[in-house]
PDB file of C-alpha atoms in Angstrom:
ATOM      1  CA  MET I   1     -53.777 -15.372  31.242  1.00 59.00           C
ATOM      2  CA  ASN I   2     -50.253 -15.534  29.800  1.00 83.00           C
ATOM      3  CA  ALA I   3     -48.346 -12.351  29.062  1.00 91.00           C
ATOM      4  CA  PRO I   4     -48.413 -11.472  25.364  1.00 94.00           C
ATOM      5  CA  LEU I   5     -45.389 -12.454  23.308  1.00 96.00           C
ATOM      6  CA  ARG I   6     -43.242  -9.476  22.337  1.00 98.00           C
ATOM      7  CA  ILE I   7     -42.324  -9.983  18.671  1.00 98.00           C
ATOM      8  CA  LEU I   8     -40.155  -8.200  16.105  1.00 98.00           C
ATOM      9  CA  LEU I   9     -40.763  -9.130  12.456  1.00 97.00           C
ATOM     10  CA  ASP I  10     -37.820  -8.962  10.044  1.00 96.00           C
ATOM     11  CA  THR I  11     -38.486  -6.845   6.959  1.00 94.00           C
ATOM     12  CA  CYS I  12     -38.695  -9.867   4.641  1.00 92.00           C
ATOM     13  CA  VAL I  13     -41.547 -11.293   6.725  1.00 95.00           C
ATOM     14  CA  TYR I  14     -43.853  -8.386   5.856  1.00 95.00           C
ATOM     15  CA  ALA I  15     -43.617  -9.278   2.166  1.00 91.00           C
ATOM     16  CA  ASP I  16     -44.515 -12.911   2.842  1.00 92.00           C
ATOM     17  CA  ILE I  17     -47.450 -11.998   5.094  1.00 94.00           C
ATOM     18  CA  ILE I  18     -48.854  -9.714   2.409  1.00 92.00           C
ATOM     19  CA  ARG I  19     -48.144 -12.078  -0.485  1.00 89.00           C
ATOM     20  CA  PHE I  20     -49.991 -14.916   1.297  1.00 90.00           C
ATOM     21  CA  GLN I  21     -52.707 -12.494   2.446  1.00 90.00           C
ATOM     22  CA  LYS I  22     -52.290 -13.329   6.142  1.00 91.00           C
ATOM     23  CA  GLU I  23     -52.371  -9.784   7.544  1.00 91.00           C
ATOM     24  CA  HIS I  24     -55.601 -10.568   9.388  1.00 92.00           C
ATOM     25  CA  VAL I  25     -53.907 -13.355  11.387  1.00 93.00           C
ATOM     26  CA  PHE I  26     -51.290 -10.959  12.765  1.00 93.00           C
ATOM     27  CA  ILE I  27     -53.751  -8.129  13.390  1.00 93.00           C
ATOM     28  CA  GLU I  28     -56.034 -10.570  15.229  1.00 93.00           C
ATOM     29  CA  ALA I  29     -53.128 -11.759  17.419  1.00 92.00           C
ATOM     30  CA  ALA I  30     -52.372  -8.135  18.306  1.00 93.00           C
ATOM     31  CA  ILE I  31     -55.996  -7.239  19.010  1.00 91.00           C
ATOM     32  CA  SER I  32     -56.485 -10.320  21.189  1.00 92.00           C
ATOM     33  CA  HIS I  33     -53.332  -9.415  23.172  1.00 93.00           C
ATOM     34  CA  ARG I  34     -51.664 -12.756  22.407  1.00 94.00           C
ATOM     35  CA  ALA I  35     -48.806 -10.796  20.855  1.00 96.00           C
ATOM     36  CA  ILE I  36     -47.406  -7.301  20.744  1.00 97.00           C
ATOM     37  CA  PHE I  37     -45.592  -6.563  17.505  1.00 98.00           C
ATOM     38  CA  TYR I  38     -42.725  -4.103  17.597  1.00 98.00           C
ATOM     39  CA  GLY I  39     -41.040  -2.176  14.846  1.00 97.00           C
ATOM     40  CA  MET I  40     -37.921  -0.111  14.434  1.00 97.00           C
ATOM     41  CA  ASP I  41     -36.558   2.537  12.142  1.00 95.00           C
ATOM     42  CA  VAL I  42     -34.387   0.197  10.036  1.00 95.00           C
ATOM     43  CA  ILE I  43     -37.389  -2.015   9.185  1.00 96.00           C
ATOM     44  CA  ARG I  44     -39.621   0.904   8.237  1.00 96.00           C
ATOM     45  CA  ARG I  45     -36.765   2.371   6.152  1.00 95.00           C
ATOM     46  CA  GLU I  46     -36.362  -0.954   4.294  1.00 95.00           C
ATOM     47  CA  LEU I  47     -40.108  -1.065   3.621  1.00 96.00           C
ATOM     48  CA  ARG I  48     -39.979   2.505   2.290  1.00 96.00           C
ATOM     49  CA  ALA I  49     -37.204   1.378  -0.073  1.00 96.00           C
ATOM     50  CA  ILE I  50     -39.561  -1.007  -1.896  1.00 94.00           C
ATOM     51  CA  PRO I  51     -39.794   0.348  -5.461  1.00 92.00           C
ATOM     52  CA  ILE I  52     -42.994   2.325  -5.957  1.00 88.00           C
ATOM     53  CA  HIS I  53     -43.715   0.528  -9.254  1.00 90.00           C
ATOM     54  CA  MET I  54     -43.978  -2.925  -7.577  1.00 87.00           C
ATOM     55  CA  ARG I  55     -47.620  -3.993  -7.567  1.00 85.00           C
ATOM     56  CA  PHE I  56     -49.760  -6.454  -5.650  1.00 88.00           C
ATOM     57  CA  ASN I  57     -53.414  -6.800  -6.623  1.00 86.00           C
ATOM     58  CA  LYS I  58     -53.043  -3.630  -8.728  1.00 87.00           C
ATOM     59  CA  ARG I  59     -51.878  -1.597  -5.707  1.00 89.00           C
ATOM     60  CA  SER I  60     -48.467  -0.326  -4.718  1.00 92.00           C
ATOM     61  CA  PHE I  61     -46.736  -3.066  -2.741  1.00 92.00           C
ATOM     62  CA  ARG I  62     -44.792  -0.422  -0.802  1.00 95.00           C
ATOM     63  CA  SER I  63     -48.005   1.329   0.195  1.00 95.00           C
ATOM     64  CA  ILE I  64     -49.615  -1.938   1.304  1.00 95.00           C
ATOM     65  CA  ALA I  65     -46.521  -2.908   3.325  1.00 95.00           C
ATOM     66  CA  LEU I  66     -46.239   0.473   5.052  1.00 96.00           C
ATOM     67  CA  LEU I  67     -49.946   0.587   5.900  1.00 96.00           C
ATOM     68  CA  PHE I  68     -49.812  -2.933   7.323  1.00 96.00           C
ATOM     69  CA  TYR I  69     -46.640  -2.125   9.290  1.00 97.00           C
ATOM     70  CA  ASP I  70     -48.180   1.032  10.765  1.00 97.00           C
ATOM     71  CA  ARG I  71     -51.405  -0.733  11.673  1.00 96.00           C
ATOM     72  CA  LEU I  72     -49.647  -3.727  13.245  1.00 96.00           C
ATOM     73  CA  ILE I  73     -46.956  -1.784  15.102  1.00 97.00           C
ATOM     74  CA  GLY I  74     -48.932   1.253  16.218  1.00 94.00           C
ATOM     75  CA  SER I  75     -46.835   3.063  18.809  1.00 94.00           C
ATOM     76  CA  HIS I  76     -44.597   0.064  19.578  1.00 97.00           C
ATOM     77  CA  HIS I  77     -41.605   1.447  17.722  1.00 95.00           C
ATOM     78  CA  TYR I  78     -37.965   1.443  18.855  1.00 95.00           C
ATOM     79  CA  PRO I  79     -35.213   3.747  17.607  1.00 91.00           C
ATOM     80  CA  THR I  80     -31.735   2.511  16.791  1.00 92.00           C
ATOM     81  CA  ASP I  81     -30.240   4.194  19.850  1.00 95.00           C
ATOM     82  CA  ALA I  82     -26.672   4.165  21.203  1.00 97.00           C
ATOM     83  CA  ARG I  83     -27.167   0.896  23.114  1.00 97.00           C
ATOM     84  CA  VAL I  84     -28.397  -0.852  19.975  1.00 97.00           C
ATOM     85  CA  GLN I  85     -25.557   0.602  17.865  1.00 96.00           C
ATOM     86  CA  THR I  86     -22.942  -0.447  20.431  1.00 97.00           C
ATOM     87  CA  LEU I  87     -24.258  -4.013  20.370  1.00 98.00           C
ATOM     88  CA  VAL I  88     -24.295  -3.971  16.544  1.00 96.00           C
ATOM     89  CA  GLU I  89     -20.635  -2.923  16.510  1.00 95.00           C
ATOM     90  CA  GLU I  90     -19.771  -5.797  18.861  1.00 96.00           C
ATOM     91  CA  TYR I  91     -21.665  -8.218  16.597  1.00 96.00           C
ATOM     92  CA  LEU I  92     -19.708  -6.924  13.596  1.00 93.00           C
ATOM     93  CA  ILE I  93     -16.379  -7.377  15.393  1.00 92.00           C
ATOM     94  CA  GLN I  94     -17.217 -10.910  16.558  1.00 93.00           C
ATOM     95  CA  TYR I  95     -18.979 -12.243  13.437  1.00 90.00           C
ATOM     96  CA  GLY I  96     -16.936 -14.819  11.578  1.00 78.00           C
ATOM     97  CA  GLY I  97     -19.509 -16.257   9.151  1.00 72.00           C
ATOM     98  CA  GLY I  98     -18.886 -15.999   5.401  1.00 74.00           C
ATOM     99  CA  ILE I  99     -21.132 -13.026   4.630  1.00 78.00           C
ATOM    100  CA  SER I 100     -20.069  -9.415   4.167  1.00 79.00           C
ATOM    101  CA  LYS I 101     -20.508  -7.473   7.391  1.00 75.00           C
ATOM    102  CA  ASN I 102     -21.988  -4.536   5.458  1.00 77.00           C
ATOM    103  CA  LYS I 103     -24.768  -6.792   4.171  1.00 81.00           C
ATOM    104  CA  LEU I 104     -25.462  -7.925   7.741  1.00 89.00           C
ATOM    105  CA  ARG I 105     -25.601  -4.497   9.415  1.00 93.00           C
ATOM    106  CA  ASN I 106     -29.409  -4.166   9.132  1.00 94.00           C
ATOM    107  CA  ASP I 107     -29.912  -7.767  10.293  1.00 95.00           C
ATOM    108  CA  PHE I 108     -27.647  -7.119  13.259  1.00 96.00           C
ATOM    109  CA  GLN I 109     -29.574  -3.926  14.081  1.00 97.00           C
ATOM    110  CA  ILE I 110     -32.814  -5.904  14.208  1.00 97.00           C
ATOM    111  CA  VAL I 111     -31.339  -8.571  16.498  1.00 98.00           C
ATOM    112  CA  ALA I 112     -29.601  -5.964  18.675  1.00 98.00           C
ATOM    113  CA  CYS I 113     -32.862  -4.034  19.069  1.00 98.00           C
ATOM    114  CA  ALA I 114     -34.738  -7.189  20.097  1.00 98.00           C
ATOM    115  CA  SER I 115     -31.933  -8.042  22.537  1.00 98.00           C
ATOM    116  CA  VAL I 116     -31.569  -4.590  24.119  1.00 98.00           C
ATOM    117  CA  TYR I 117     -35.318  -4.231  24.611  1.00 97.00           C
ATOM    118  CA  GLY I 118     -35.817  -7.817  25.809  1.00 97.00           C
ATOM    119  CA  LEU I 119     -38.212  -8.943  23.080  1.00 98.00           C
ATOM    120  CA  ASP I 120     -39.181 -12.611  23.082  1.00 98.00           C
ATOM    121  CA  ILE I 121     -39.083 -13.482  19.392  1.00 98.00           C
ATOM    122  CA  VAL I 122     -37.570 -12.369  16.084  1.00 98.00           C
ATOM    123  CA  VAL I 123     -39.443 -13.744  13.079  1.00 97.00           C
ATOM    124  CA  THR I 124     -37.316 -14.097   9.951  1.00 96.00           C
ATOM    125  CA  GLU I 125     -37.104 -16.156   6.825  1.00 94.00           C
ATOM    126  CA  ASP I 126     -33.432 -15.218   6.536  1.00 91.00           C
ATOM    127  CA  LEU I 127     -31.904 -18.491   7.733  1.00 90.00           C
ATOM    128  CA  HIS I 128     -28.702 -18.085   5.718  1.00 88.00           C
ATOM    129  CA  SER I 129     -27.557 -14.854   7.327  1.00 88.00           C
ATOM    130  CA  MET I 130     -29.541 -13.366  10.235  1.00 92.00           C
ATOM    131  CA  ALA I 131     -30.457 -16.730  11.750  1.00 93.00           C
ATOM    132  CA  SER I 132     -27.525 -18.798  10.469  1.00 92.00           C
ATOM    133  CA  SER I 133     -25.596 -21.037  12.855  1.00 92.00           C
ATOM    134  CA  PRO I 134     -22.512 -18.746  12.926  1.00 91.00           C
ATOM    135  CA  ALA I 135     -24.713 -15.709  13.599  1.00 93.00           C
ATOM    136  CA  LEU I 136     -26.708 -17.428  16.362  1.00 95.00           C
ATOM    137  CA  GLU I 137     -23.509 -18.600  18.046  1.00 95.00           C
ATOM    138  CA  MET I 138     -22.086 -15.084  17.877  1.00 96.00           C
ATOM    139  CA  TYR I 139     -25.303 -13.515  19.284  1.00 97.00           C
ATOM    140  CA  ARG I 140     -25.225 -15.942  22.227  1.00 97.00           C
ATOM    141  CA  LYS I 141     -21.630 -15.064  23.006  1.00 98.00           C
ATOM    142  CA  VAL I 142     -21.927 -11.278  22.662  1.00 98.00           C
ATOM    143  CA  ASN I 143     -25.317 -11.041  24.376  1.00 98.00           C
ATOM    144  CA  GLY I 144     -24.040 -13.207  27.233  1.00 98.00           C
ATOM    145  CA  GLU I 145     -21.011 -10.965  27.707  1.00 97.00           C
ATOM    146  CA  ASN I 146     -23.312  -7.915  27.787  1.00 97.00           C
ATOM    147  CA  ASN I 147     -26.100  -9.453  29.904  1.00 97.00           C
ATOM    148  CA  PHE I 148     -28.726  -9.132  27.186  1.00 98.00           C
ATOM    149  CA  PRO I 149     -31.261 -11.915  26.632  1.00 97.00           C
ATOM    150  CA  LEU I 150     -31.222 -13.564  23.230  1.00 97.00           C
ATOM    151  CA  PRO I 151     -34.619 -13.618  21.527  1.00 98.00           C
ATOM    152  CA  ARG I 152     -35.863 -16.867  20.049  1.00 98.00           C
ATOM    153  CA  PHE I 153     -35.809 -17.061  16.250  1.00 97.00           C
ATOM    154  CA  TYR I 154     -38.778 -18.393  14.306  1.00 96.00           C
ATOM    155  CA  THR I 155     -39.881 -18.540  10.713  1.00 94.00           C
ATOM    156  CA  ILE I 156     -43.463 -17.599   9.888  1.00 90.00           C
ATOM    157  CA  ARG I 157     -44.383 -21.273   9.669  1.00 87.00           C
ATOM    158  CA  ASP I 158     -42.823 -21.984  13.083  1.00 86.00           C
ATOM    159  CA  LEU I 159     -44.656 -19.126  14.719  1.00 77.00           C
TER     160      LEU I 159
END
């Protein structure tokens, strides 16, 4: 049996999973041990920032997202510790793409967390910033200099 894939979902992916009502697919992958889904404080904080008045099927979208996150992640949660923050700062120094570094800080925290903890995959729909060509090139360079593996990047459809 193959080892389960260790996966970190970008915040935007949770919205798509819920909107297309595919939560069961991800829960089933976790239960069957094909994948272990990880979370981190920045992702949960972004989910908590969803406006309470947003609705999906007459329920609070924020509530649905947080319940799904907690069920999928369980105890597989990483903090944004000093190693992650140090890598984020190096990403910010090296990044030369055309997007404001402040807008990329959370994206960089997600990638740094996956890198520091050796996760296999980051799933994102954010191909214009987090998974853009300039960002991927920069991650390769900085991670290589720091001996961190670079996770593979997939969209939901690719996964």
